[in-house]
Each structure stands twice: as C-alpha cells, then as structure tokens.
C-alpha cells in the first residue's frame, strides 16, 4: 500500500480529517499536538499558508491502533495486544528482499540539482515556539535493527 492508498483507506475508515488553510508557523504543530493527545484522527493539511494546493502534510498517521495495524499489513480491527503478537510473528518469518538496481523509476521523475534545490518548496513546519527553525520529516522516529550485525539505528 502506498501513501495515497493509505490516506484514502484511512478516510474510508472515518479516521482522517482534511484541513485547509492552516499556517506552517506553529498552527499545524498545535493542531497536531491537540489531536494526538485526544487519540484523534490522522490530519491531512492542504492549501497551507504560503504554499500551493497539493503540497500537503499528513500528521498523526499512526495515532491509533487501527491506523498502525493497517500500515503493518494487519487487520485494523485487532486490539493493540493482538497487533503486537501478530507483528512479532511476522518478524519471525521475515525474509529481506534483495535490492534491484534500475536505471529509471518514479523516484527519478523530478530531479533538481545545484541552485534548483530549495527545501522550502515543501511546507516545512515550525512545530513549537522554542524550536530552532522549521523542520521536514522530524515527527517520526524509525528504529531498525540490522538483521546480520545486530546494530540498532534511529532515523527521523
């Protein structure tokens, strides 16, 4: 399931709220925090101040057991404990897929180099007042363990 499919599935489940016109400077962060504290829906922000329509931000995507189970390929109707057991069982039989190098693909459709590179083309959010600036993709931490060496890495 890709991200667009996830968003539509979550919307069908009644687990998504679409908001338009929020500001990248503190407003998106405040809304996200309030919704997450109340175990609320995933929020899809669009038409963010200073950005064209279609430059969207999804927050609180994994803020419920239903949405987390969906991402893990499990039934969204299982309990948190059942989800944990099912995920552990999946990990026991996990077999990595070897990478395949290709010359072209979706990821290579939009390539910018040199002076064309501008991260502020994307709606970077200032989440909290004391933050040092605006951030892209820092709302999630992914913890992975290397299956061969055993080392652990945390990435955002």
PDB file of C-alpha atoms in Angstrom:
ATOM      1  CA  UNK A   1       0.000   0.000   0.000  1.00  0.00           C
ATOM      2  CA  UNK A   2       1.452   3.375  -0.953  1.00  0.00           C
ATOM      3  CA  UNK A   3       0.831   6.630   0.911  1.00  0.00           C
ATOM      4  CA  UNK A   4      -2.040   7.738  -1.330  1.00  0.00           C
ATOM      5  CA  UNK A   5      -3.785   4.381  -0.838  1.00  0.00           C
ATOM      6  CA  UNK A   6      -3.207   4.639   2.910  1.00  0.00           C
ATOM      7  CA  UNK A   7      -4.765   8.117   3.021  1.00  0.00           C
ATOM      8  CA  UNK A   8      -7.853   7.007   1.082  1.00  0.00           C
ATOM      9  CA  UNK A   9      -8.253   3.832   3.151  1.00  0.00           C
ATOM     10  CA  UNK A  10      -7.969   5.795   6.391  1.00  0.00           C
ATOM     11  CA  UNK A  11     -10.544   8.291   5.061  1.00  0.00           C
ATOM     12  CA  UNK A  12     -12.935   5.428   4.243  1.00  0.00           C
ATOM     13  CA  UNK A  13     -12.478   4.118   7.799  1.00  0.00           C
ATOM     14  CA  UNK A  14     -13.506   7.525   9.188  1.00  0.00           C
ATOM     15  CA  UNK A  15     -10.003   8.014  10.623  1.00  0.00           C
ATOM     16  CA  UNK A  16      -8.984  11.090   8.585  1.00  0.00           C
ATOM     17  CA  UNK A  17      -9.765  14.787   8.883  1.00  0.00           C
ATOM     18  CA  UNK A  18      -8.882  17.118   5.998  1.00  0.00           C
ATOM     19  CA  UNK A  19      -7.986  20.695   6.925  1.00  0.00           C
ATOM     20  CA  UNK A  20      -7.270  23.593   4.572  1.00  0.00           C
ATOM     21  CA  UNK A  21      -5.584  26.929   5.164  1.00  0.00           C
ATOM     22  CA  UNK A  22      -3.535  26.149   8.279  1.00  0.00           C
ATOM     23  CA  UNK A  23      -0.292  28.055   8.770  1.00  0.00           C
ATOM     24  CA  UNK A  24       3.093  26.314   8.785  1.00  0.00           C
ATOM     25  CA  UNK A  25       4.275  28.598  11.605  1.00  0.00           C
ATOM     26  CA  UNK A  26       3.072  26.901  14.831  1.00  0.00           C
ATOM     27  CA  UNK A  27      -0.564  26.325  13.795  1.00  0.00           C
ATOM     28  CA  UNK A  28      -0.054  22.890  12.202  1.00  0.00           C
ATOM     29  CA  UNK A  29       2.073  21.859  15.189  1.00  0.00           C
ATOM     30  CA  UNK A  30      -0.543  22.994  17.719  1.00  0.00           C
ATOM     31  CA  UNK A  31      -3.417  21.288  15.893  1.00  0.00           C
ATOM     32  CA  UNK A  32      -1.408  18.082  15.542  1.00  0.00           C
ATOM     33  CA  UNK A  33      -0.491  18.033  19.225  1.00  0.00           C
ATOM     34  CA  UNK A  34      -4.078  18.625  20.372  1.00  0.00           C
ATOM     35  CA  UNK A  35      -5.441  15.913  18.075  1.00  0.00           C
ATOM     36  CA  UNK A  36      -2.746  13.401  19.081  1.00  0.00           C
ATOM     37  CA  UNK A  37      -3.346  13.996  22.816  1.00  0.00           C
ATOM     38  CA  UNK A  38      -7.009  13.099  22.301  1.00  0.00           C
ATOM     39  CA  UNK A  39      -6.324   9.978  20.185  1.00  0.00           C
ATOM     40  CA  UNK A  40      -7.912  11.792  17.273  1.00  0.00           C
ATOM     41  CA  UNK A  41      -7.825  11.128  13.547  1.00  0.00           C
ATOM     42  CA  UNK A  42      -4.983  11.489  11.115  1.00  0.00           C
ATOM     43  CA  UNK A  43      -4.915  15.051   9.775  1.00  0.00           C
ATOM     44  CA  UNK A  44      -4.257  15.880   6.122  1.00  0.00           C
ATOM     45  CA  UNK A  45      -3.355  19.555   5.786  1.00  0.00           C
ATOM     46  CA  UNK A  46      -3.712  21.121   2.335  1.00  0.00           C
ATOM     47  CA  UNK A  47      -3.620  24.674   0.973  1.00  0.00           C
ATOM     48  CA  UNK A  48      -1.099  25.518   3.682  1.00  0.00           C
ATOM     49  CA  UNK A  49      -0.379  29.245   4.013  1.00  0.00           C
ATOM     50  CA  UNK A  50       2.366  30.290   1.536  1.00  0.00           C
ATOM     51  CA  UNK A  51       2.114  27.002  -0.433  1.00  0.00           C
ATOM     52  CA  UNK A  52       0.035  25.913  -3.426  1.00  0.00           C
ATOM     53  CA  UNK A  53      -2.746  23.362  -3.149  1.00  0.00           C
ATOM     54  CA  UNK A  54      -1.429  19.828  -3.312  1.00  0.00           C
ATOM     55  CA  UNK A  55       1.626  20.482  -1.134  1.00  0.00           C
ATOM     56  CA  UNK A  56       0.164  18.523   1.742  1.00  0.00           C
ATOM     57  CA  UNK A  57       1.243  17.371   5.196  1.00  0.00           C
ATOM     58  CA  UNK A  58      -0.107  14.247   6.898  1.00  0.00           C
ATOM     59  CA  UNK A  59       0.148  14.166  10.692  1.00  0.00           C
ATOM     60  CA  UNK A  60      -0.944  11.716  13.391  1.00  0.00           C
ATOM     61  CA  UNK A  61      -0.913   8.972  10.758  1.00  0.00           C
ATOM     62  CA  UNK A  62      -0.105   6.244  13.293  1.00  0.00           C
ATOM     63  CA  UNK A  63      -2.066   7.759  16.190  1.00  0.00           C
ATOM     64  CA  UNK A  64      -4.476   4.839  16.581  1.00  0.00           C
ATOM     65  CA  UNK A  65      -4.146   1.063  16.735  1.00  0.00           C
ATOM     66  CA  UNK A  66      -6.368   0.837  13.646  1.00  0.00           C
ATOM     67  CA  UNK A  67      -4.086   3.023  11.539  1.00  0.00           C
ATOM     68  CA  UNK A  68      -0.912   1.426  12.884  1.00  0.00           C
ATOM     69  CA  UNK A  69      -2.247  -2.069  12.148  1.00  0.00           C
ATOM     70  CA  UNK A  70      -3.148  -1.002   8.618  1.00  0.00           C
ATOM     71  CA  UNK A  71       0.417   0.191   7.959  1.00  0.00           C
ATOM     72  CA  UNK A  72       1.777  -3.115   9.260  1.00  0.00           C
ATOM     73  CA  UNK A  73      -0.447  -5.080   6.881  1.00  0.00           C
ATOM     74  CA  UNK A  74      -2.682  -6.310   9.697  1.00  0.00           C
ATOM     75  CA  UNK A  75      -6.429  -6.106  10.224  1.00  0.00           C
ATOM     76  CA  UNK A  76      -7.390  -2.681  11.571  1.00  0.00           C
ATOM     77  CA  UNK A  77      -9.947  -4.386  13.825  1.00  0.00           C
ATOM     78  CA  UNK A  78      -7.471  -6.170  16.105  1.00  0.00           C
ATOM     79  CA  UNK A  79      -6.602  -4.968  19.600  1.00  0.00           C
ATOM     80  CA  UNK A  80      -3.262  -3.428  20.471  1.00  0.00           C
ATOM     81  CA  UNK A  81      -2.126  -6.638  22.181  1.00  0.00           C
ATOM     82  CA  UNK A  82      -3.195  -8.779  19.207  1.00  0.00           C
ATOM     83  CA  UNK A  83      -1.394  -6.372  16.889  1.00  0.00           C
ATOM     84  CA  UNK A  84       1.819  -6.740  18.885  1.00  0.00           C
ATOM     85  CA  UNK A  85       1.596 -10.557  18.807  1.00  0.00           C
ATOM     86  CA  UNK A  86       0.820 -10.616  15.074  1.00  0.00           C
ATOM     87  CA  UNK A  87       3.693  -8.239  14.294  1.00  0.00           C
ATOM     88  CA  UNK A  88       6.142 -10.321  16.340  1.00  0.00           C
ATOM     89  CA  UNK A  89       5.040 -13.417  14.415  1.00  0.00           C
ATOM     90  CA  UNK A  90       5.559 -11.601  11.102  1.00  0.00           C
ATOM     91  CA  UNK A  91       9.053 -10.565  12.150  1.00  0.00           C
ATOM     92  CA  UNK A  92       9.995 -14.168  12.978  1.00  0.00           C
ATOM     93  CA  UNK A  93       9.392 -15.218   9.370  1.00  0.00           C
ATOM     94  CA  UNK A  94      10.628 -12.026   7.724  1.00  0.00           C
ATOM     95  CA  UNK A  95      12.923 -12.558   4.750  1.00  0.00           C
ATOM     96  CA  UNK A  96      14.596  -9.436   3.323  1.00  0.00           C
ATOM     97  CA  UNK A  97      14.093  -8.800  -0.370  1.00  0.00           C
ATOM     98  CA  UNK A  98      17.381  -8.165  -2.161  1.00  0.00           C
ATOM     99  CA  UNK A  99      17.597  -4.724  -3.775  1.00  0.00           C
ATOM    100  CA  UNK A 100      17.309  -4.424  -7.536  1.00  0.00           C
ATOM    101  CA  UNK A 101      19.071  -1.536  -9.255  1.00  0.00           C
ATOM    102  CA  UNK A 102      17.163   0.088 -12.104  1.00  0.00           C
ATOM    103  CA  UNK A 103      18.032   2.910 -14.493  1.00  0.00           C
ATOM    104  CA  UNK A 104      14.663   4.657 -14.252  1.00  0.00           C
ATOM    105  CA  UNK A 105      11.658   4.830 -11.960  1.00  0.00           C
ATOM    106  CA  UNK A 106       9.146   7.098 -10.220  1.00  0.00           C
ATOM    107  CA  UNK A 107      11.782   8.405  -7.837  1.00  0.00           C
ATOM    108  CA  UNK A 108      13.799   9.792 -10.752  1.00  0.00           C
ATOM    109  CA  UNK A 109      10.965  11.751 -12.398  1.00  0.00           C
ATOM    110  CA  UNK A 110      11.703  15.003 -10.568  1.00  0.00           C
ATOM    111  CA  UNK A 111      15.408  15.714 -10.249  1.00  0.00           C
ATOM    112  CA  UNK A 112      16.742  19.084  -9.125  1.00  0.00           C
ATOM    113  CA  UNK A 113      20.420  19.948  -8.842  1.00  0.00           C
ATOM    114  CA  UNK A 114      22.574  22.896  -7.833  1.00  0.00           C
ATOM    115  CA  UNK A 115      20.735  26.203  -7.443  1.00  0.00           C
ATOM    116  CA  UNK A 116      17.423  24.478  -8.265  1.00  0.00           C
ATOM    117  CA  UNK A 117      17.464  22.772  -4.857  1.00  0.00           C
ATOM    118  CA  UNK A 118      15.193  24.601  -2.397  1.00  0.00           C
ATOM    119  CA  UNK A 119      13.804  22.669   0.561  1.00  0.00           C
ATOM    120  CA  UNK A 120      11.363  25.492   1.276  1.00  0.00           C
ATOM    121  CA  UNK A 121       9.454  24.446  -1.846  1.00  0.00           C
ATOM    122  CA  UNK A 122       7.937  21.963   0.585  1.00  0.00           C
ATOM    123  CA  UNK A 123       5.837  23.082   3.552  1.00  0.00           C
ATOM    124  CA  UNK A 124       8.416  22.846   6.336  1.00  0.00           C
ATOM    125  CA  UNK A 125       6.714  23.338   9.685  1.00  0.00           C
ATOM    126  CA  UNK A 126       7.814  25.168  12.794  1.00  0.00           C
ATOM    127  CA  UNK A 127       6.182  22.813  15.292  1.00  0.00           C
ATOM    128  CA  UNK A 128       6.801  24.591  18.641  1.00  0.00           C
ATOM    129  CA  UNK A 129       7.702  28.138  19.685  1.00  0.00           C
ATOM    130  CA  UNK A 130      11.177  27.279  21.070  1.00  0.00           C
ATOM    131  CA  UNK A 131      12.180  25.213  18.006  1.00  0.00           C
ATOM    132  CA  UNK A 132      15.335  26.364  16.255  1.00  0.00           C
ATOM    133  CA  UNK A 133      13.510  26.678  12.957  1.00  0.00           C
ATOM    134  CA  UNK A 134      11.350  24.777  10.510  1.00  0.00           C
ATOM    135  CA  UNK A 135      11.696  21.018  10.102  1.00  0.00           C
ATOM    136  CA  UNK A 136      10.918  18.428   7.449  1.00  0.00           C
ATOM    137  CA  UNK A 137      10.061  14.869   8.471  1.00  0.00           C
ATOM    138  CA  UNK A 138      11.008  15.042  12.130  1.00  0.00           C
ATOM    139  CA  UNK A 139       7.688  13.919  13.576  1.00  0.00           C
ATOM    140  CA  UNK A 140       8.560  10.250  13.381  1.00  0.00           C
ATOM    141  CA  UNK A 141      11.431   8.106  14.550  1.00  0.00           C
ATOM    142  CA  UNK A 142      12.104   4.792  12.894  1.00  0.00           C
ATOM    143  CA  UNK A 143      14.105   2.301  14.949  1.00  0.00           C
ATOM    144  CA  UNK A 144      15.723  -0.500  12.970  1.00  0.00           C
ATOM    145  CA  UNK A 145      17.978  -3.396  13.913  1.00  0.00           C
ATOM    146  CA  UNK A 146      20.419  -4.773  11.361  1.00  0.00           C
ATOM    147  CA  UNK A 147      19.498  -8.469  10.925  1.00  0.00           C
ATOM    148  CA  UNK A 148      23.089  -9.579  10.348  1.00  0.00           C
ATOM    149  CA  UNK A 149      25.208  -7.336  12.566  1.00  0.00           C
ATOM    150  CA  UNK A 150      22.651  -6.603  15.296  1.00  0.00           C
ATOM    151  CA  UNK A 151      23.346  -2.857  15.498  1.00  0.00           C
ATOM    152  CA  UNK A 152      20.426  -0.505  16.071  1.00  0.00           C
ATOM    153  CA  UNK A 153      19.836   2.802  14.282  1.00  0.00           C
ATOM    154  CA  UNK A 154      17.282   5.541  14.903  1.00  0.00           C
ATOM    155  CA  UNK A 155      16.375   7.740  11.959  1.00  0.00           C
ATOM    156  CA  UNK A 156      13.905  10.555  11.522  1.00  0.00           C
TER     157      UNK A 156
END
